[in-house]
PDB file of C-alpha atoms in Angstrom:
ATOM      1  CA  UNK A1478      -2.271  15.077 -21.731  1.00  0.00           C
ATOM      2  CA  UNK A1479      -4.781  12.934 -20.318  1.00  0.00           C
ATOM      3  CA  UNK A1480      -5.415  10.215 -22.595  1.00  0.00           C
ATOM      4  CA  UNK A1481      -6.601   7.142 -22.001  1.00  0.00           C
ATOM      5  CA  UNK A1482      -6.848   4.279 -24.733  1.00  0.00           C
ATOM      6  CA  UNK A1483      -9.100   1.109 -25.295  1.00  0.00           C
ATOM      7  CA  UNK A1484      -8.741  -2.108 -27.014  1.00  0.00           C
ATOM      8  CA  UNK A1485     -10.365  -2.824 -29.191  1.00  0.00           C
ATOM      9  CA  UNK A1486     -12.401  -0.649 -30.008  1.00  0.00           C
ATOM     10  CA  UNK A1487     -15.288  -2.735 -31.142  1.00  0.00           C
ATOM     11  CA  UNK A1488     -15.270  -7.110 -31.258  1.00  0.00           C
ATOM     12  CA  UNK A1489     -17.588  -9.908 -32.074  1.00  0.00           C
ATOM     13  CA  UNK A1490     -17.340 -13.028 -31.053  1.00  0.00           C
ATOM     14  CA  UNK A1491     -18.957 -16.268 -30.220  1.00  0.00           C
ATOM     15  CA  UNK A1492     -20.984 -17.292 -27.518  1.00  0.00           C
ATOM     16  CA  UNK A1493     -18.908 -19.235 -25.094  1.00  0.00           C
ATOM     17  CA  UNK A1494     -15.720 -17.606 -25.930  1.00  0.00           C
ATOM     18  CA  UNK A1495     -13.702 -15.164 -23.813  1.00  0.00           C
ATOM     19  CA  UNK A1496     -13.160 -11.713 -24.704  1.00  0.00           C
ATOM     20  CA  UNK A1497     -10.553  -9.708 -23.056  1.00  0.00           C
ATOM     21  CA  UNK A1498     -10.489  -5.507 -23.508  1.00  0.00           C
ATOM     22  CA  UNK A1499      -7.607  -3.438 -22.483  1.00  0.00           C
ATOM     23  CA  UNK A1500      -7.669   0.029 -20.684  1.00  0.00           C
ATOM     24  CA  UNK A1501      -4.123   2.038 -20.516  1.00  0.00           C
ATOM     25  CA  UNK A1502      -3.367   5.166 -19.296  1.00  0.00           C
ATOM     26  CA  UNK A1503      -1.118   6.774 -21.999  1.00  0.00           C
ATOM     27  CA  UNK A1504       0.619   9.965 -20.352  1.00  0.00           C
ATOM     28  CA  UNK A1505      -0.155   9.762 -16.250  1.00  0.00           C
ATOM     29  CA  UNK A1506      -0.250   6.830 -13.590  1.00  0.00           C
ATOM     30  CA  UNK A1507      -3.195   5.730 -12.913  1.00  0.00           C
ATOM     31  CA  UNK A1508      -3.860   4.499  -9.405  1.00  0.00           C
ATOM     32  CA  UNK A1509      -7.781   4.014  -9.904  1.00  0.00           C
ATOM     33  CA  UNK A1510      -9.618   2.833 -12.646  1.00  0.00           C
ATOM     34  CA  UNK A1511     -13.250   2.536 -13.355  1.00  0.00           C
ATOM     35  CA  UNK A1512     -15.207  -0.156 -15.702  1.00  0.00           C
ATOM     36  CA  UNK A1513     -18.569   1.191 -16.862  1.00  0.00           C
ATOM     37  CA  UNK A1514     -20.928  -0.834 -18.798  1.00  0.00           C
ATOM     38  CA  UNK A1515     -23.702   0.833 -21.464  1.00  0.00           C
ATOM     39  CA  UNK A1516     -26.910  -1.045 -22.545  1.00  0.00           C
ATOM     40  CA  UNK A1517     -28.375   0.431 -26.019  1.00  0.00           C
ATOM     41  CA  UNK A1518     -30.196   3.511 -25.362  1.00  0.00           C
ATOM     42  CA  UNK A1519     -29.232   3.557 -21.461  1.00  0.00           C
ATOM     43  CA  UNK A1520     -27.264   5.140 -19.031  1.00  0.00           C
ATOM     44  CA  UNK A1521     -23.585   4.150 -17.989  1.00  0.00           C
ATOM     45  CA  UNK A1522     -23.452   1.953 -14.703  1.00  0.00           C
ATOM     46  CA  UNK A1523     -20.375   1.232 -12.690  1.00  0.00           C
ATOM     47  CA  UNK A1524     -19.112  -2.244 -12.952  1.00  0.00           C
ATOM     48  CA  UNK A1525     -16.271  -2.322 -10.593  1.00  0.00           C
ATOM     49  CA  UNK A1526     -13.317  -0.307  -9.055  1.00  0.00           C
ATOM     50  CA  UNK A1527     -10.128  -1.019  -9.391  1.00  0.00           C
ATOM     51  CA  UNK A1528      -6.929   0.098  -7.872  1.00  0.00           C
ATOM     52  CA  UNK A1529      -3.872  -1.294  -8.869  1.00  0.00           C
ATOM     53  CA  UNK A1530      -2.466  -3.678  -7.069  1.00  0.00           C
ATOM     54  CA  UNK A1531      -5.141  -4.767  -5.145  1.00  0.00           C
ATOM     55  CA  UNK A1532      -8.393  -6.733  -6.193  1.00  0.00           C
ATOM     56  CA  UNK A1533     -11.104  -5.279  -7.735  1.00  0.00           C
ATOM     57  CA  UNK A1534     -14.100  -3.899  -6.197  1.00  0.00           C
ATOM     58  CA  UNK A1535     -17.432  -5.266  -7.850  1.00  0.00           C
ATOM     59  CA  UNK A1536     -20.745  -3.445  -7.545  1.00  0.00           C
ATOM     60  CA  UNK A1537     -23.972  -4.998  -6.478  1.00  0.00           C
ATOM     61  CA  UNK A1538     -25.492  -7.661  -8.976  1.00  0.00           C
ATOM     62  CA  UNK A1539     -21.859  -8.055 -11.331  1.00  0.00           C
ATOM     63  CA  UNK A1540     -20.565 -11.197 -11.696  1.00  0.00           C
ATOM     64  CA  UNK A1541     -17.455 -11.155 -10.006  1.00  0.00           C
ATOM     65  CA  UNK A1542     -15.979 -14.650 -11.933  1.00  0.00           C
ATOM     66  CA  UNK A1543     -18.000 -13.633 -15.231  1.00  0.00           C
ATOM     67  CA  UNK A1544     -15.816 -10.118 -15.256  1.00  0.00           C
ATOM     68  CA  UNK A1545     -12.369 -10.749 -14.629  1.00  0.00           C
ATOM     69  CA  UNK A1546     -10.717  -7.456 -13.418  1.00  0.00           C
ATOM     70  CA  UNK A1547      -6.880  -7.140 -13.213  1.00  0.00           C
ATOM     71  CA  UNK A1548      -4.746  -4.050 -12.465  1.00  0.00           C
ATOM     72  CA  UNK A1549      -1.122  -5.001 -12.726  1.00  0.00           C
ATOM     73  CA  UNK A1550       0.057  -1.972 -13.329  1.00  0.00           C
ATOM     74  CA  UNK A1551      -0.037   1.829 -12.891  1.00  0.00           C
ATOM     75  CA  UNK A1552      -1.259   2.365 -16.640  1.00  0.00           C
ATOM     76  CA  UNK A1553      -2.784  -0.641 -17.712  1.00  0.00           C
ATOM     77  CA  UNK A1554      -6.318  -2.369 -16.662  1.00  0.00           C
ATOM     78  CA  UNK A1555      -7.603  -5.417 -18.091  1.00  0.00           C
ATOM     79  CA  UNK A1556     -11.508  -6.442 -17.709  1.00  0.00           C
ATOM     80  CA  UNK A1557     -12.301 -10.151 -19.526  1.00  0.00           C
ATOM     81  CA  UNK A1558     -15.772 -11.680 -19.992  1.00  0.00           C
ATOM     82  CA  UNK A1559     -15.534 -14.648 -19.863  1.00  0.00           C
ATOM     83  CA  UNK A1560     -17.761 -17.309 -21.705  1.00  0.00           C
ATOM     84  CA  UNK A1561     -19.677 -14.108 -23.279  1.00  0.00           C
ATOM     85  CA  UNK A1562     -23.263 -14.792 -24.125  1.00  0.00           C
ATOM     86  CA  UNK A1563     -25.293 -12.645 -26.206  1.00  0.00           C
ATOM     87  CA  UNK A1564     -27.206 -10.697 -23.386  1.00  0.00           C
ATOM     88  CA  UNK A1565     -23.174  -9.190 -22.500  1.00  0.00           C
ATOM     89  CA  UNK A1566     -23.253  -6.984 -25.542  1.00  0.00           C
ATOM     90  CA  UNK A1567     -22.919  -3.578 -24.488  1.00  0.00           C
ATOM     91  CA  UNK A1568     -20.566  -0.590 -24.657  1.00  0.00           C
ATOM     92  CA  UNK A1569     -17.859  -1.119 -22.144  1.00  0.00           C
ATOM     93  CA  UNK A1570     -15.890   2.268 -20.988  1.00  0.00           C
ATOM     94  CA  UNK A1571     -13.372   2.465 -18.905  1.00  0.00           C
ATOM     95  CA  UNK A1572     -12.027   5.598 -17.141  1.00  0.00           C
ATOM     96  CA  UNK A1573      -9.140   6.344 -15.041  1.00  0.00           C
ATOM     97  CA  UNK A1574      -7.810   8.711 -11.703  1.00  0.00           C
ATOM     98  CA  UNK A1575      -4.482   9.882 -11.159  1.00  0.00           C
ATOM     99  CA  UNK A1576      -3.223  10.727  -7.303  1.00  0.00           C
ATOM    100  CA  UNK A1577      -3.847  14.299  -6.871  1.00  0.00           C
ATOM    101  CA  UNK A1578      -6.653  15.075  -8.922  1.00  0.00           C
ATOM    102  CA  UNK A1579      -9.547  16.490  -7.907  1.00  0.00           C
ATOM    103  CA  UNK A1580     -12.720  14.732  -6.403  1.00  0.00           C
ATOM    104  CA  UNK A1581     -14.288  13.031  -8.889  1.00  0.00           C
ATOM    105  CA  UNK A1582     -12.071  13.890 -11.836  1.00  0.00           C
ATOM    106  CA  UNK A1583     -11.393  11.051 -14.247  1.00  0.00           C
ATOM    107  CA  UNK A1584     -10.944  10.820 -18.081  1.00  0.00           C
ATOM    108  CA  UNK A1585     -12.733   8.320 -19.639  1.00  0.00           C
ATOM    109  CA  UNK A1586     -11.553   5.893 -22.822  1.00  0.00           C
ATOM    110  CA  UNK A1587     -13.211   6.079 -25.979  1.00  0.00           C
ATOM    111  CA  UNK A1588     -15.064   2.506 -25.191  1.00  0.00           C
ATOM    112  CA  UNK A1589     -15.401  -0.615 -26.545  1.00  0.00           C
ATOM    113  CA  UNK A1590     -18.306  -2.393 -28.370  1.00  0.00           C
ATOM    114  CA  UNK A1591     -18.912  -5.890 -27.804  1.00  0.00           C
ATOM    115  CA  UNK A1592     -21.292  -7.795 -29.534  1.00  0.00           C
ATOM    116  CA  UNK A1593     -21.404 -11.724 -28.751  1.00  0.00           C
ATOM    117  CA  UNK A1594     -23.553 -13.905 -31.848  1.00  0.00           C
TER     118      UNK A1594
ATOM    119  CA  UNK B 887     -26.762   6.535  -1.755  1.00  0.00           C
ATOM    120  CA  UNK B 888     -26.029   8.844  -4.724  1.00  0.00           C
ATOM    121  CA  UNK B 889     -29.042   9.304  -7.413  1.00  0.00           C
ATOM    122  CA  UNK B 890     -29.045  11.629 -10.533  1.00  0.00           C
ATOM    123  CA  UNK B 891     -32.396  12.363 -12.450  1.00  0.00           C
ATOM    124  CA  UNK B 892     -32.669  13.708 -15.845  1.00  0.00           C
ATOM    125  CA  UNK B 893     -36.910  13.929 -16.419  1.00  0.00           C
ATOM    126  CA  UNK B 894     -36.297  14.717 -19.951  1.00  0.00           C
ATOM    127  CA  UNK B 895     -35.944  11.537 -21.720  1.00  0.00           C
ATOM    128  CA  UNK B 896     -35.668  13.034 -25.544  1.00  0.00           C
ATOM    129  CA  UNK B 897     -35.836  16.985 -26.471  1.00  0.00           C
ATOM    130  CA  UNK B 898     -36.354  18.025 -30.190  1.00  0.00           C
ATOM    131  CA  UNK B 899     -35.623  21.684 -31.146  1.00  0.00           C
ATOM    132  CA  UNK B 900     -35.073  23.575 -34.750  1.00  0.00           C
ATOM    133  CA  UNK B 901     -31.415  24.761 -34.736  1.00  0.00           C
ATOM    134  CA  UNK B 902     -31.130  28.601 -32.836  1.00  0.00           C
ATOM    135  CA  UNK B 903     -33.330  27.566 -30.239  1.00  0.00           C
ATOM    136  CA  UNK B 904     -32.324  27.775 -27.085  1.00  0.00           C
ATOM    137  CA  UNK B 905     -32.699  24.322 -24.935  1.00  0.00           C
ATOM    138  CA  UNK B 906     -32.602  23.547 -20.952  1.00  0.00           C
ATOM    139  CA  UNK B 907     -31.321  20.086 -20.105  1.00  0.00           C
ATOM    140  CA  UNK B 908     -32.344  19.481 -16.633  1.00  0.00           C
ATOM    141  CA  UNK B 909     -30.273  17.549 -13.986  1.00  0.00           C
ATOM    142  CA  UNK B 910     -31.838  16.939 -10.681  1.00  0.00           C
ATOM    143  CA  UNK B 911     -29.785  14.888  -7.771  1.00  0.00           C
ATOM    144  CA  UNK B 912     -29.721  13.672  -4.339  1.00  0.00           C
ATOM    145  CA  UNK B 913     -26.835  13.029  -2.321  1.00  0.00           C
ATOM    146  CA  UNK B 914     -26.216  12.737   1.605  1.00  0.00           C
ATOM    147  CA  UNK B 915     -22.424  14.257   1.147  1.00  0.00           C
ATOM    148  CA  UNK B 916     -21.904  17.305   1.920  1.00  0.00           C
ATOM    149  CA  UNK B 917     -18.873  17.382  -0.297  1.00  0.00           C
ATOM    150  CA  UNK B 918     -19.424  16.501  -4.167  1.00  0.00           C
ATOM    151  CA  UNK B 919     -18.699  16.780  -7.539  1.00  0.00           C
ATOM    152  CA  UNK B 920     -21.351  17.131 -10.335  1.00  0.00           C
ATOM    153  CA  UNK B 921     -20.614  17.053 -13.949  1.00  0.00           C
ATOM    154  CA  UNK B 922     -22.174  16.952 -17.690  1.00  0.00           C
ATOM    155  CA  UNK B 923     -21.062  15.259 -20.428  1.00  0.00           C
ATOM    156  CA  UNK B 924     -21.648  14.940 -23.729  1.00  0.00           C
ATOM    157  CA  UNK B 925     -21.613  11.402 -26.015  1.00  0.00           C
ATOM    158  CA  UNK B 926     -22.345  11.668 -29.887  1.00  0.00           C
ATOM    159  CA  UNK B 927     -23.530   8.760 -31.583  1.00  0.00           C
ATOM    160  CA  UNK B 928     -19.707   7.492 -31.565  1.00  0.00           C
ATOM    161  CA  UNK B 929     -20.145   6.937 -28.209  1.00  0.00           C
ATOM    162  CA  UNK B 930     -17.725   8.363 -26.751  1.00  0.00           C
ATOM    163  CA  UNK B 931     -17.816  10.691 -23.511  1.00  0.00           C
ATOM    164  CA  UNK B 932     -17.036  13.989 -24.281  1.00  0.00           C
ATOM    165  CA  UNK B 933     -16.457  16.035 -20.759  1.00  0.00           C
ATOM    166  CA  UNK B 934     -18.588  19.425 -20.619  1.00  0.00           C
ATOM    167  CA  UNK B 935     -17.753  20.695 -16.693  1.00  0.00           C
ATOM    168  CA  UNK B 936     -17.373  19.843 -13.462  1.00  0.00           C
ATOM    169  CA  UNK B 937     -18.441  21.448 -10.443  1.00  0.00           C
ATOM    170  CA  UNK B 938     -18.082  20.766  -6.383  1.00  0.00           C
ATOM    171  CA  UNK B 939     -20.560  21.604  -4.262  1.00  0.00           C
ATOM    172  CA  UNK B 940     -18.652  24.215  -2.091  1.00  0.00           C
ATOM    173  CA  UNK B 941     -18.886  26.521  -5.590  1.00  0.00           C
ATOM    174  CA  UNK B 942     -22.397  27.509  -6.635  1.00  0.00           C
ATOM    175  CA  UNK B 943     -21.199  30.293  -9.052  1.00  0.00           C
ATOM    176  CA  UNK B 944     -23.005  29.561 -12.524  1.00  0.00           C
ATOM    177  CA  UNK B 945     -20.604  29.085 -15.540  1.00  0.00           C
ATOM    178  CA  UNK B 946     -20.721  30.129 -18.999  1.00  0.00           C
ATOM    179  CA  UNK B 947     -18.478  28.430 -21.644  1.00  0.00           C
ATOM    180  CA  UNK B 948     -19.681  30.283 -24.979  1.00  0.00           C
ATOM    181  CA  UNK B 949     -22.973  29.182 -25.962  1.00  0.00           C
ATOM    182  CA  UNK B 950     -23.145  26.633 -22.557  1.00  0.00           C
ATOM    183  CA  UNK B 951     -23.955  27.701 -19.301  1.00  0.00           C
ATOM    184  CA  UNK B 952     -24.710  25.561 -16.485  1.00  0.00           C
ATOM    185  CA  UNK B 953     -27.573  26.866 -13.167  1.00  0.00           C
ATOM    186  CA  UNK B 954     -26.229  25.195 -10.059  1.00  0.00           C
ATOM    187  CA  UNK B 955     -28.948  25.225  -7.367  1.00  0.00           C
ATOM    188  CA  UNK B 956     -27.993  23.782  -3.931  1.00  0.00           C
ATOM    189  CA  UNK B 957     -31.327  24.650  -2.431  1.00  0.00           C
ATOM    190  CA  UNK B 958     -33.454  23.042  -5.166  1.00  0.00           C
ATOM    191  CA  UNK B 959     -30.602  20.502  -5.676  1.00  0.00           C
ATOM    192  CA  UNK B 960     -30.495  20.919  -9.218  1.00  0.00           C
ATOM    193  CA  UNK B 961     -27.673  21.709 -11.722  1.00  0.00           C
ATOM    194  CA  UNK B 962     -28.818  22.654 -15.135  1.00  0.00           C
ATOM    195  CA  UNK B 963     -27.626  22.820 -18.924  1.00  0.00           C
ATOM    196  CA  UNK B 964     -28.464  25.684 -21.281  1.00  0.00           C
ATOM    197  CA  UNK B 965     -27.654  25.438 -24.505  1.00  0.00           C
ATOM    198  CA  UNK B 966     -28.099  29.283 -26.341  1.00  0.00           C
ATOM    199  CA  UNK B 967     -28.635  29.344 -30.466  1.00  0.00           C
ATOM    200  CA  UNK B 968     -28.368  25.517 -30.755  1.00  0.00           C
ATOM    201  CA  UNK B 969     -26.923  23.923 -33.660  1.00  0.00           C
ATOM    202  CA  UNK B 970     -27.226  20.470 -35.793  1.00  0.00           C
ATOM    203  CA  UNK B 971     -23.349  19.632 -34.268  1.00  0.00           C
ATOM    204  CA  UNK B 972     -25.044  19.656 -30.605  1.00  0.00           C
ATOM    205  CA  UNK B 973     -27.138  16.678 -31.750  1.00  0.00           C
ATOM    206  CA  UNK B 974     -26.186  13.493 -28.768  1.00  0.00           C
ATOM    207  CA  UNK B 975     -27.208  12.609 -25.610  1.00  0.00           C
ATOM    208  CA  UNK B 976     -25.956  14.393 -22.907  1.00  0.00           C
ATOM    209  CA  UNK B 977     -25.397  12.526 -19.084  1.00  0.00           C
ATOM    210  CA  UNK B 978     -25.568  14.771 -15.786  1.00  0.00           C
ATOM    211  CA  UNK B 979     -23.579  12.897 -13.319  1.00  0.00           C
ATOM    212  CA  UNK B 980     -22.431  12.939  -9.609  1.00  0.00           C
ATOM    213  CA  UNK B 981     -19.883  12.065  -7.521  1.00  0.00           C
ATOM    214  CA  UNK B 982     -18.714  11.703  -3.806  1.00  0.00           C
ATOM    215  CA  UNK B 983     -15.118  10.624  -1.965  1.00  0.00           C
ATOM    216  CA  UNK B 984     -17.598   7.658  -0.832  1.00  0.00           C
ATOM    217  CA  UNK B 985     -18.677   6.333  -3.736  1.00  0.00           C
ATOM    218  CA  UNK B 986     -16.110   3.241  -4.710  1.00  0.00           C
ATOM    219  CA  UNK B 987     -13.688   6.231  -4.524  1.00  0.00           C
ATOM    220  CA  UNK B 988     -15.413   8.932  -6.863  1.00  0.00           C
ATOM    221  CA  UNK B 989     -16.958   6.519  -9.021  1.00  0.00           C
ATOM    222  CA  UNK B 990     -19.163   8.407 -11.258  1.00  0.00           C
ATOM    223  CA  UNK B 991     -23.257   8.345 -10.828  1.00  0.00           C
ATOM    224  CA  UNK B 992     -25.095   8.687 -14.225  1.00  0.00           C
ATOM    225  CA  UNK B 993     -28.846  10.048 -15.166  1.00  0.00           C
ATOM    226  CA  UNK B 994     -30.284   8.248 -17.109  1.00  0.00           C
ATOM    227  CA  UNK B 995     -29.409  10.533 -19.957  1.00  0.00           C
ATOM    228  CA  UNK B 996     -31.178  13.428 -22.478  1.00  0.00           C
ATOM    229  CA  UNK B 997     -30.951  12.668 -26.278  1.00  0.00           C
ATOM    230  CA  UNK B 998     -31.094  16.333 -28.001  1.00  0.00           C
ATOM    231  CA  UNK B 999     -31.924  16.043 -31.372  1.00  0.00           C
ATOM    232  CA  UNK B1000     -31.334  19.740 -33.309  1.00  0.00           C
ATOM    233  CA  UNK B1001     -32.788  19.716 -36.394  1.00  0.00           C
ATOM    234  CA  UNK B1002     -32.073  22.810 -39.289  1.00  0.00           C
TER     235      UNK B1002
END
């Protein structure tokens, strides 16, 4: 059990174009879910928080209109960058929290590379 | 605020050796959750342990075990008889009720390279 998926797993596209990567919680509901963003050869950082139903909590120096957050439902999570430019490549990784689990506890999706010519 | 530090940017050891990975943090919560994970060159996370920071009993998972110091603030990764397969970086992170509601805090990572 446990599983969370993300799609796709890897894109390229344009610069100027919007790219939109999906996060869904495959066995449990997932009130909170996390977007984590990974520079080559870096450390994850938190993007933003999101709990479904609500609007999206951004951290300091993230582009609220650039990353389009959107938690419709209890398994699915949608992030979009919109009009990507090359210096959004990264490894994006989402991760998700069920009600009842314990502090801190969240399972994480495999990722997904973008890379924006 | 929440910070994790890993000092140990890159570690190279010849497989059997045994290898520390240190994790050092700083948190004004009394309540917490620290963790290690594990990412291969796939990329993705593999979970290693958790720990809150009401249990200070040290853990031993085959050839892991994990040091978890509350007075030095520490919470460290031993790897005994490493092998090639343990090859990736490996993230100590931390995590609090306050932070965007248990939003994990990364180190900046330690790539462990095992060679034969």
């Amino acid at each position: 059990g446990a599983v969370v998926s993300q799609h796709p797993s890897w894109v390229i596209c344009k610069s100027g174009t919007s790219v939109k990567i999906e996060c869904r919680s495959l066995d449990f509901q997932a009130t909170t879910m996390f977007w984590y963003r990974q520079f080559p050869k870096q450390s994850l950082m938190l993007m933003a928080t999101s709990n479904e139903g609500s609007k999206a909590t951004y951290e300091q120096g993230v582009e609220k209109d650039k990353f389009l957050i959107n938690h419709a439902s209890l398994t699915l999570s949608t992030l979009t960058v919109t009009s990507a430019h090359p210096e959004d490549s990264s490894f994006y990784i989402c991760s998700a929290r069920a009600p009842g689990l314990a502090g801190g506890e969240q399972f994480f999706g495999p990722g997904t590379r973008l890379t924006v010519l | 605020a929440q910070k994790v530090t890993q000092a140990q940017t890159e570690i190279s050891v010849v497989e059997k050796e045994d290898v520390t990975l240190d994790c050092v943090y700083e948190t004004r919560d009394t309540t917490y959750y620290l963790f290690w994970y594990k990412q291969p060159p796939s990329g993705e996370l593999v979970f290693l342990i958790r720990r809150n920071s009401f249990d200070e009993q040290n853990e031993i998972s085959g050839r892991y075990s994990w040091n978890f110091q509350k007075s030095t603030s520490s919470f460290n990764f031993t790897i005994t008889a490493s092998q090639v397969v343990d090859s990736a970086v490996y993230f100590c992170a931390l995590s609090a009720a306050g932070d965007s509601g248990y939003a994990l805090n990364f180190g900046k990572g330690t790539s462990l390279l095992v060679t034969p």
